Coordinates of C-alpha atoms in Angstrom, one line a residue:
X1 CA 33.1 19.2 66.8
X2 CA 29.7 20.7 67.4
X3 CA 26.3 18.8 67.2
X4 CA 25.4 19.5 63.5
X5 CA 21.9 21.4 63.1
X6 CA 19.5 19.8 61.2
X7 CA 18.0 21.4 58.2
X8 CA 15.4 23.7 57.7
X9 CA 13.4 21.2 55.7
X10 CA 14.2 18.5 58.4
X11 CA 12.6 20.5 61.6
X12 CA 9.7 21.5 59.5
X13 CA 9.0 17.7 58.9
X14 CA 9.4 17.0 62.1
X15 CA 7.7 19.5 64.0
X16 CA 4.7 18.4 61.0
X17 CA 5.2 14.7 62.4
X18 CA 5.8 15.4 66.0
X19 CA 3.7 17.8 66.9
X20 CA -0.9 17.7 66.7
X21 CA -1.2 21.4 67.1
X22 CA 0.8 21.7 63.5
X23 CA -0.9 19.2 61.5
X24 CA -4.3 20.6 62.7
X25 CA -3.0 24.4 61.3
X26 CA -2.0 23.1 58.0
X27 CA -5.3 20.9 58.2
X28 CA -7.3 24.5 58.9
X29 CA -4.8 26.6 56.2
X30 CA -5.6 23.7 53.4
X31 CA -9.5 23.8 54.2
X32 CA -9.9 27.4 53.4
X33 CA -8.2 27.4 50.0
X34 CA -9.8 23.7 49.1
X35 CA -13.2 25.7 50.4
X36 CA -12.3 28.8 48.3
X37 CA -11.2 27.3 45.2
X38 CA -12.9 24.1 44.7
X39 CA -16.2 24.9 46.2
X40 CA -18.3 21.8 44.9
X41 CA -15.8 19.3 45.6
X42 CA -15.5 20.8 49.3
X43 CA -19.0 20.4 50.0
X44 CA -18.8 16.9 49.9
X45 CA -15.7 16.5 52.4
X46 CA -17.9 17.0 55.6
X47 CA -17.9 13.1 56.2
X48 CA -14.6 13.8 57.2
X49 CA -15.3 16.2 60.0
X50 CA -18.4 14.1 61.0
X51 CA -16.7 11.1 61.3
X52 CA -14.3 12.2 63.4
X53 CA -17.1 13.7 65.6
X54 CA -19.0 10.8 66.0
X55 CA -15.7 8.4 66.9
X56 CA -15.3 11.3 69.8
X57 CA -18.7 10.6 70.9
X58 CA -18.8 7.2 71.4
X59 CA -16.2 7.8 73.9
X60 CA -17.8 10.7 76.2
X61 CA -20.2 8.5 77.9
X62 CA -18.0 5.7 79.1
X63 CA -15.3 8.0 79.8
X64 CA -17.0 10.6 81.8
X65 CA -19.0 7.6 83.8
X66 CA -15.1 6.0 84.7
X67 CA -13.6 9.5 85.7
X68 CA -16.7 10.5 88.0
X69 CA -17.0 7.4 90.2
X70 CA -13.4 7.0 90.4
X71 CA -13.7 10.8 91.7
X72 CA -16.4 9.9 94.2
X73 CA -14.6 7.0 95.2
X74 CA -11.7 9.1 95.8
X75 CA -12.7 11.6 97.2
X76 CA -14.3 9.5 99.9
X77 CA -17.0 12.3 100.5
X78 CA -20.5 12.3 99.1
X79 CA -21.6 15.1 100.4
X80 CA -18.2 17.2 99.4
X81 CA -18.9 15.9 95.9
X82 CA -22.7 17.5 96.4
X83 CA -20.9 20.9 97.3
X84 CA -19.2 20.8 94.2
X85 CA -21.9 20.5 92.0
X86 CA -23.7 23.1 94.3
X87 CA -20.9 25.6 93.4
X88 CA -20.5 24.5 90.4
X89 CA -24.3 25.5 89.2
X90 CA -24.1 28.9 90.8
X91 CA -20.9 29.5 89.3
X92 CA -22.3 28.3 85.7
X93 CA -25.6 30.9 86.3
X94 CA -23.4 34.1 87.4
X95 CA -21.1 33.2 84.1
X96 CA -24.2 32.9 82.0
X97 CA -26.2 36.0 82.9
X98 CA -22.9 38.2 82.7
X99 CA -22.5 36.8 79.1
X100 CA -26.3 37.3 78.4
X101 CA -25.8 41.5 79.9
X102 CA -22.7 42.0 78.0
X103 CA -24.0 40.6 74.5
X104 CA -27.0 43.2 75.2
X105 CA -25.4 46.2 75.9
X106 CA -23.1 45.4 73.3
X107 CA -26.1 45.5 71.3
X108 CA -27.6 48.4 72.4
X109 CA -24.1 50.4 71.9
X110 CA -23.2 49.2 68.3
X111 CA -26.9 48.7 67.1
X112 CA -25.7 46.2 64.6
X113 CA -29.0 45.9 62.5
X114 CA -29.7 49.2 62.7
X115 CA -30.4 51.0 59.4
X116 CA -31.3 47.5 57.5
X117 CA -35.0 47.7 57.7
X118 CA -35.8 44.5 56.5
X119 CA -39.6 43.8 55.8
X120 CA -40.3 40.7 58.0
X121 CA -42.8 39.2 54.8
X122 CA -39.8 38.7 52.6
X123 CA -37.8 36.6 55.0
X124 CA -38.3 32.6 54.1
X125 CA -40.0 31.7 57.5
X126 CA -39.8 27.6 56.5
X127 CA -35.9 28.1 56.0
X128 CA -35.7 28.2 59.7
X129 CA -38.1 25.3 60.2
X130 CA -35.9 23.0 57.9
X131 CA -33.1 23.9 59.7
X132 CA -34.7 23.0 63.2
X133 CA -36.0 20.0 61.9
X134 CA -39.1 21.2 63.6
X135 CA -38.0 20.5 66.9
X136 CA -38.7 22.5 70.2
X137 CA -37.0 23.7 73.1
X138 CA -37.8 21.0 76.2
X139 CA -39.8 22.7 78.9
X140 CA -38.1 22.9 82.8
X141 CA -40.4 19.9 83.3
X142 CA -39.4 18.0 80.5
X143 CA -35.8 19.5 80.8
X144 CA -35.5 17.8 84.1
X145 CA -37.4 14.2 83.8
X146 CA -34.6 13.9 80.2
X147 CA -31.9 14.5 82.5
X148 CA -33.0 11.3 84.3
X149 CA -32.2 7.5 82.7
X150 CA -34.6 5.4 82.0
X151 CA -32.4 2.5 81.6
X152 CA -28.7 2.1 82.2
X153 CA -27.9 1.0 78.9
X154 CA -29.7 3.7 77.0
X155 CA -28.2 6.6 78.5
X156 CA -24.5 5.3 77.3
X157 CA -26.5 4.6 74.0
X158 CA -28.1 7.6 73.4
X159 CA -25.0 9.7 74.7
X160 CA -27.1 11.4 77.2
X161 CA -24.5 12.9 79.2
X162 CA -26.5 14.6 81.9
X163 CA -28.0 11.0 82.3
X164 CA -24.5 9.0 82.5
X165 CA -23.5 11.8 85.2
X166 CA -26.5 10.9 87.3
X167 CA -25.8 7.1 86.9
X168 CA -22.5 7.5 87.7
X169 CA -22.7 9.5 91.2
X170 CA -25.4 6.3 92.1
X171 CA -22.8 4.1 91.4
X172 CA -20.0 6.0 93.4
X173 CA -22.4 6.3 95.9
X174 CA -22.8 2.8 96.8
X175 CA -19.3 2.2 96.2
X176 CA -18.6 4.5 99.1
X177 CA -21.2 2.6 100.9
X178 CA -20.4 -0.7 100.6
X179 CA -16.4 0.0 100.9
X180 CA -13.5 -2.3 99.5
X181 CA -14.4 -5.0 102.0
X182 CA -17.4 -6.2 99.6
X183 CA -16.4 -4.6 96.5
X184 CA -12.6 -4.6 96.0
X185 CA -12.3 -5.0 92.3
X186 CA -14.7 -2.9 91.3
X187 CA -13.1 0.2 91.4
X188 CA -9.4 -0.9 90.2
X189 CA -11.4 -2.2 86.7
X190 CA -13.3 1.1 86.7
X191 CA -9.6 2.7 86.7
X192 CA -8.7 0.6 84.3
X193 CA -11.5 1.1 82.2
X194 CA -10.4 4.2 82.6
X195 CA -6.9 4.2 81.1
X196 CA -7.8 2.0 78.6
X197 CA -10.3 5.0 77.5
X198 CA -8.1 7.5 77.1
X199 CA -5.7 5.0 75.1
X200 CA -8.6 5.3 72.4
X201 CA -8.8 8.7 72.6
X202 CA -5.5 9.0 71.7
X203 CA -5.6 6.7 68.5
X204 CA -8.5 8.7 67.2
X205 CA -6.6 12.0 67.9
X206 CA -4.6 10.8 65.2
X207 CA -7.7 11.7 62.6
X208 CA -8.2 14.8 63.9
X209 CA -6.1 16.7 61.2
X210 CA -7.9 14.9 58.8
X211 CA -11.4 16.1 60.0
X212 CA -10.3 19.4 60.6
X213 CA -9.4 20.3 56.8
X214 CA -12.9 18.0 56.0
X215 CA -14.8 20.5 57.9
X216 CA -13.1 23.8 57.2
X217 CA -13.4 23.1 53.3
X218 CA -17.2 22.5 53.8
X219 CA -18.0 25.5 56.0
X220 CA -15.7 27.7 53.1
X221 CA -17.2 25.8 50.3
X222 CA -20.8 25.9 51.0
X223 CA -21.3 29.1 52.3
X224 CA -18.3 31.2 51.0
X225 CA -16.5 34.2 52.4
X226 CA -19.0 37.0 50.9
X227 CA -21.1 36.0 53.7
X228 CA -19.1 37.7 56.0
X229 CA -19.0 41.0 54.4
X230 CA -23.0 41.4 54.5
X231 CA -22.4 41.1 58.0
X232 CA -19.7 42.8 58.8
X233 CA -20.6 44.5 61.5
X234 CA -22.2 41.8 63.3
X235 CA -19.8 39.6 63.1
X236 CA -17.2 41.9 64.4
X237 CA -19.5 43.0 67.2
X238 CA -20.2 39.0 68.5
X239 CA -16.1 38.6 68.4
X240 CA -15.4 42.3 70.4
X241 CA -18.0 41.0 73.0
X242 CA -16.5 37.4 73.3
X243 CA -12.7 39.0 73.5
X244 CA -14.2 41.2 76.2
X245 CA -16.3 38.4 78.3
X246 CA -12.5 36.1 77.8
X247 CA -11.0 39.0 79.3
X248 CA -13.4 39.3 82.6
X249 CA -13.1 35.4 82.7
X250 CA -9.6 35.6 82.8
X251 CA -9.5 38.3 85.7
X252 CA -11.9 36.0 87.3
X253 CA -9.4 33.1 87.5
X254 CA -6.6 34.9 88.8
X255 CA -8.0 36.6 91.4
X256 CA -9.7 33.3 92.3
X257 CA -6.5 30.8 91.8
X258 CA -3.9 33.1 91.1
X259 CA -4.0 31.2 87.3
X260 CA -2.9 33.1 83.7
X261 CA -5.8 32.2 81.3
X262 CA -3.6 33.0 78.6
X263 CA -1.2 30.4 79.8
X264 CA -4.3 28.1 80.0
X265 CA -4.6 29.0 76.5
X266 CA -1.1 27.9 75.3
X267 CA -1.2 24.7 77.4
X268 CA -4.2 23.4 75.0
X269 CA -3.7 25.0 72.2
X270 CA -4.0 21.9 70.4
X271 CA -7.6 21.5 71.2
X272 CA -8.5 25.1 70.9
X273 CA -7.5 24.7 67.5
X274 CA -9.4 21.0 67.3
X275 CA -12.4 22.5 68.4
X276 CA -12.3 25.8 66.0
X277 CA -11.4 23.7 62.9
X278 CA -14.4 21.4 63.7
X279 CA -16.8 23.6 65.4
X280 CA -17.4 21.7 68.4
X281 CA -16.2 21.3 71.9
X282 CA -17.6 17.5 72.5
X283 CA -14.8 16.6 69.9
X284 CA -11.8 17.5 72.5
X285 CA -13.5 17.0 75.5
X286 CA -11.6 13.9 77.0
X287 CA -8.7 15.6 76.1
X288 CA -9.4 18.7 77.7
X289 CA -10.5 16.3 80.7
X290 CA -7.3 14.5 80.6
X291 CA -5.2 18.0 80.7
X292 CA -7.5 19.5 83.5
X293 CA -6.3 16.8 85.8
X294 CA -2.7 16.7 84.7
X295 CA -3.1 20.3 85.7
X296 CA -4.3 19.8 89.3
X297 CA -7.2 19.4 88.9
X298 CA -8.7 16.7 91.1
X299 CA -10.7 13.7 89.3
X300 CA -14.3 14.3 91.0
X301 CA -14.4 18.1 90.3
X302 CA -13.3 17.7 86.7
X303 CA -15.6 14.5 86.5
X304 CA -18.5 16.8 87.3
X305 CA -18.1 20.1 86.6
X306 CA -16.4 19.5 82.7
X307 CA -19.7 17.4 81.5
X308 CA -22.7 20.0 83.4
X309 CA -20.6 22.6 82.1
X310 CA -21.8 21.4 78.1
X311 CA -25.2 21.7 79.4
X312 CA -25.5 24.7 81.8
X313 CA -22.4 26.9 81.1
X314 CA -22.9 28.0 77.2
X315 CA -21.9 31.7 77.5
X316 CA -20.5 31.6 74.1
X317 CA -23.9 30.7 72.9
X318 CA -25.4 33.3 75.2
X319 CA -23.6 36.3 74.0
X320 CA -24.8 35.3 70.2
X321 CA -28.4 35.0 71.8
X322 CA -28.9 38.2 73.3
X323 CA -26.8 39.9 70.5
X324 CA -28.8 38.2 67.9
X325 CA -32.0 39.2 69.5
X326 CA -31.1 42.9 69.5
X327 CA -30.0 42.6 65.9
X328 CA -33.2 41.0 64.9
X329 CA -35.4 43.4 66.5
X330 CA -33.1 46.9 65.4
X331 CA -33.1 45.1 61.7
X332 CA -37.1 44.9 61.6
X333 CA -37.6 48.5 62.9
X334 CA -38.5 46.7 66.5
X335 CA -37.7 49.4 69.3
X336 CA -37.6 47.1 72.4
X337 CA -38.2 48.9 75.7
X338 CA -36.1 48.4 79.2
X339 CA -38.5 46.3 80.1
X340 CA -38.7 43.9 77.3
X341 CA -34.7 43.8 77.3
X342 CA -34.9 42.2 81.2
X343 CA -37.6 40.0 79.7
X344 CA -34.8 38.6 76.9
X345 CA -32.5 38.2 79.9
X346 CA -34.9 36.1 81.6
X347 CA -36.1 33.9 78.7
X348 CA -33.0 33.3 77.6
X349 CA -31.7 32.0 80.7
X350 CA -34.3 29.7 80.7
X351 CA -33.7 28.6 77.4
X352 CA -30.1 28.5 76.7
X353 CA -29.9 26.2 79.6
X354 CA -31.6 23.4 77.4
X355 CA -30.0 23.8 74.0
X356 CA -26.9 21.6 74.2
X357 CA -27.5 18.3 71.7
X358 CA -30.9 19.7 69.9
X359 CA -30.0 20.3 66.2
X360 CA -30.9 24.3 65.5
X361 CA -30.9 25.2 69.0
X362 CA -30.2 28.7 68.8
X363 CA -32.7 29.4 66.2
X364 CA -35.5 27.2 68.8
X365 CA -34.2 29.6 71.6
X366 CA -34.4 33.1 69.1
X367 CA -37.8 31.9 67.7
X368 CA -39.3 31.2 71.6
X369 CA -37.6 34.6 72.4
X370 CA -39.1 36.4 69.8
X371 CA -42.5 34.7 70.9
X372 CA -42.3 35.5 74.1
X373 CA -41.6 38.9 73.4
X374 CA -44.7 39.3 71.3
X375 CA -43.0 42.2 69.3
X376 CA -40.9 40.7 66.7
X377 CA -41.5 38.1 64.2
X378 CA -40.9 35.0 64.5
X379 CA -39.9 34.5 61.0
X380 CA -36.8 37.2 61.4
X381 CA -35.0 34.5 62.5
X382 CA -34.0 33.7 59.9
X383 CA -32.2 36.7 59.5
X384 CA -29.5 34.7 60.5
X385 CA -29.5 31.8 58.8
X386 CA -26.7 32.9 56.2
X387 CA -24.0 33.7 59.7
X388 CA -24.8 31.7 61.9
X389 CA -22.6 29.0 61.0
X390 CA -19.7 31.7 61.1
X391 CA -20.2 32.6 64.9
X392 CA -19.1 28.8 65.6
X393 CA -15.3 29.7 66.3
X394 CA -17.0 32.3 68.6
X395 CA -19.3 30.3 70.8
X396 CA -16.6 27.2 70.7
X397 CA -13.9 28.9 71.8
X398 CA -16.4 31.2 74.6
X399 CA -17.5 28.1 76.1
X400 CA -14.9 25.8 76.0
X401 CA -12.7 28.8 78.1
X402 CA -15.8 29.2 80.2
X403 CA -16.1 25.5 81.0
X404 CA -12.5 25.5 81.8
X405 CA -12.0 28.0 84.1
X406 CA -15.3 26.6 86.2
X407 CA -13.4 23.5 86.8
X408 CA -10.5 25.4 88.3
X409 CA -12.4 28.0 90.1
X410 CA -14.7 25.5 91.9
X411 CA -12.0 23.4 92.1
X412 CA -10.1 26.0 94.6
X413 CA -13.6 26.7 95.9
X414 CA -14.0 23.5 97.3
X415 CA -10.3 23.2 97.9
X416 CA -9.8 20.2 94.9
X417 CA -7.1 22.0 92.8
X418 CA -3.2 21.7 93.6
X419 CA -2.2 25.3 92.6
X420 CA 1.1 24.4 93.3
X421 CA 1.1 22.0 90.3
X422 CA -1.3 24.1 88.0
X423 CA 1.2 26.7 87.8
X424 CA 4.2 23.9 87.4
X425 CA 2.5 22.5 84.6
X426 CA 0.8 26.0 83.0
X427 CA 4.7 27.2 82.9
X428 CA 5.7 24.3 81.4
X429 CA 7.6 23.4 83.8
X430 CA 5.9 19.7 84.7
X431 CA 4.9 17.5 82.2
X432 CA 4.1 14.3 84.6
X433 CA 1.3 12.6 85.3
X434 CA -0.2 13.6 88.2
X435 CA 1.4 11.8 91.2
X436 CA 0.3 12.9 94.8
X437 CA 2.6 10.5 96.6
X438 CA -0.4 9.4 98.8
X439 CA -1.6 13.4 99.3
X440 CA -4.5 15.0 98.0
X441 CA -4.7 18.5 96.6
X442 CA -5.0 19.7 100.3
X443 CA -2.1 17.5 101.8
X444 CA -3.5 14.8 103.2
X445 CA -2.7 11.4 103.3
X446 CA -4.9 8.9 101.4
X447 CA -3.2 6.4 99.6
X448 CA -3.0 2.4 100.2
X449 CA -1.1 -0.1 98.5
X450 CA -2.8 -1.5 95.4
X451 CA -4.5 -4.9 95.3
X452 CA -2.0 -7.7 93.9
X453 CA -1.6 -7.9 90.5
X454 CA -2.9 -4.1 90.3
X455 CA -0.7 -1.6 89.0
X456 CA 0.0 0.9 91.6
X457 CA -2.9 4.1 91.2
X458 CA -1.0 7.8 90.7
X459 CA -4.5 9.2 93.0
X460 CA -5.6 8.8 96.5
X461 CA -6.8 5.6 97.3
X462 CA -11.3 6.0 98.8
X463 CA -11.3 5.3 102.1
X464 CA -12.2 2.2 103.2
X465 CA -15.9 2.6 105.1
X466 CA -15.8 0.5 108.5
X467 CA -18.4 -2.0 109.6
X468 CA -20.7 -0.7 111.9
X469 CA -19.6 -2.2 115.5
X470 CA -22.9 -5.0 116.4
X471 CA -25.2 -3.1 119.4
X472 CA -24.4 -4.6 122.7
X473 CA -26.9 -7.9 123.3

């Protein structure tokens, strides 16, 4: 007889049960018509999104610490580790400034504020100064002495990630140094550490439909869907110009790996969606970690590039900067000149480079935009105080993708990524864990047996670092 089928009711409920890229849809689907329809009682259902957030946070530090000396170690090369992060920043500059020239001639093209002529004196200047929390963009001094810890403990406290990455090349670095003759536990606990991690993460995933229909019904609920007819044509214009800077990125990645982005897409899906319905990327970013390395990825360019990618490679957040500067200055009646245009270019990349973490950041980087320029008001910031929260999805999505395909193009730079399993596992064709055999992504051998009592390691073992032979008497 032949295998009954099961019901239509019966695969719903399971693909519901089974599947996180489901329950997150009906989590997002539910959110807008709680949002819509219950307004009042949606804006109190944040918690729920922020919750979620904050569980995710607590285990970026510790995680990204574990995965980027176990890279190091791995890798058994300080100074290739170096070259990655070399790459890595030039690759995160030429991705910036491209977003940052397409969002202005986008700009300049559509004129989306154009027509409006808004009279700066109405605006409510202080709205934007409560919504900053009257903060301030760090200076490149202050920028770069942040970046380093003043304590180990307070880095991992504070969730400083630039800080954690620094503390955690010292520490591969004098792991390589010393070798497993002094140190041979150390790095098996790290790896274990490690696992143990990513065990969490996956309990909290659990939440995440949960915190996506919390969020969603807040963002519908408080500021409603009429918002996004009164800018219309903004809105539409930021979107065009992110579907257009996604497209470049994805010819980008084949030509460099010979990778479909859009297959990239549909192998995380799940925390595309995660991201969108809670309107930030630090909320999948161990997963997305976890998938780059089942991709091919290898641990110390994921480790490194992943987490300086949050800080230096916002191109979602520079196309809405340069767009929303033009739209400012077109909706006051400001004509800006050539010249002031390259000046935007070159504040902005100055500024978006120090945004990630500060609450209001985009208006902080408009505002010291606008006062650099000298010909638009400060106060027409605020402008965009009633969309920005709707360009989220845009700059989530834009940087997340951006982020991504840095890990796999300096990943083939610097020969790191095992195309070969990238497109296995992109087709959908190998759902392992990543398992060299004892060969890293360029072939060579590396492994060793595991310590006693250590479960045997699915990456190439560091090599061990020889004793220097005593000078003759």
């Amino acid at each position: 007889m032949p295998p009954s089928v099961p019901s239509l009711p019966r695969r719903v409920a399971r693909t519901l049960r089974t599947s996180l890229f489901a329950q997150v849809t009906c989590a997002l689907v539910l959110g807008i018509v709680v949002g819509k329809l219950w307004p009042d009682t949606a804006t109190a259902l944040q918690p729920l999104g922020d919750g979620f957030t904050r569980l995710i946070k607590t285990v970026i530090s510790p995680l990204v610490f574990c995965v980027v000396v176990v890279g190091i170690a791995k890798a058994g090369d300080l100074k290739a580790f170096g070259r990655i992060g070399v790459k890595a920043l030039v690759w995160f500059e030429i991705a910036s400034t491209a977003a940052l020239v397409i969002g202005l001639v986008a700009a300049n093209v559509v004129g989306p504020g154009r027509g409006m002529n808004v009279d700066p004196s109405s605006l409510d200047a202080a709205a934007v100064q409560e919504t900053t929390g009257g903060g301030h963009l760090p200076t490149t001094t202050e920028f770069v002495l942040n970046a380093l810890p003043q304590s180990f403990a307070g880095a991992f406290a504070e969730n400083e990630l630039l800080q954690v990455l620094i503390l955690a090349c010292l520490v591969g670095a004098a792991l390589l140094h010393l070798g497993h003759t002094k140190v041979p536990k150390v790095l098996p606990a790290i790896e274990q550490a490690q696992e143990i991690i990513f065990a969490v993460v996956g309990f909290i995933m659990r939440l995440a439909p949960i915190a996506v229909f919390g969020a969603m019904a807040h963002l519908v609920g408080n500021y409603g869907l009429g918002v996004m007819r009164t800018y219309a044509k903004l809105i539409v214009l930021c979107y065009l110009a992110a579907a257009l800077f996604i497209a470049l990125l994805a010819v980008a990645l084949k030509a460099v790996t010979g990778l479909s982005l859009w297959k990239f897409l549909r192998y995380i899906r799940e925390e595309m969606l995660l991201a969108l319905g809670t309107a930030s990327t630090e909320s999948v970013m161990p997963r997305v970690m976890q998938k780059l390395r089942r991709a091919g990825a290898r641990d110390d360019a994921v480790g490194l590039v992943l987490p300086t990618g949050y800080s230096f490679n916002l191109d979602g957040a520079s196309l809405y900067l340069s767009i929303g500067t033009l739209f400012i200055a077109q909706a006051v009646g400001v004509d800006l000149s050539l010249g002031q245009q390259v000046t935007v270019v070159l504040v902005l990349m100055l500024t978006s480079k120090g945004m990630a973490g500060i609450p209001g950041s985009a208006f902080l980087a408009l505002s010291a935009t606008a006062s650099s320029l000298g010909a638009i008001p400060a106060g027409a910031v605020a402008l965009l105080l009633g969309v920005d929260r709707i360009m989220d999805s845009m700059r989530v999505v834009t940087n997340l993708l951006g982020n991504c395909v840095a890990v796999f193009a300096v990943s083939r730079w610097e020969g790191a990524l095992d195309t070969a399993r990238a497109k296995r596992v992109l087709d959908g064709e190998d759902t392992s864990e990543p398992d060299d055999g004892g060969k890293d992504a360029d072939g060579g051998i590396g492994a060793v047996a595991p310590a006693p009592g250590i479960p045997a390691q699915k990456h190439k073992e560091p090599q061990e670092l020889k004793e220097p032979a005593p000078e003759a008497g």
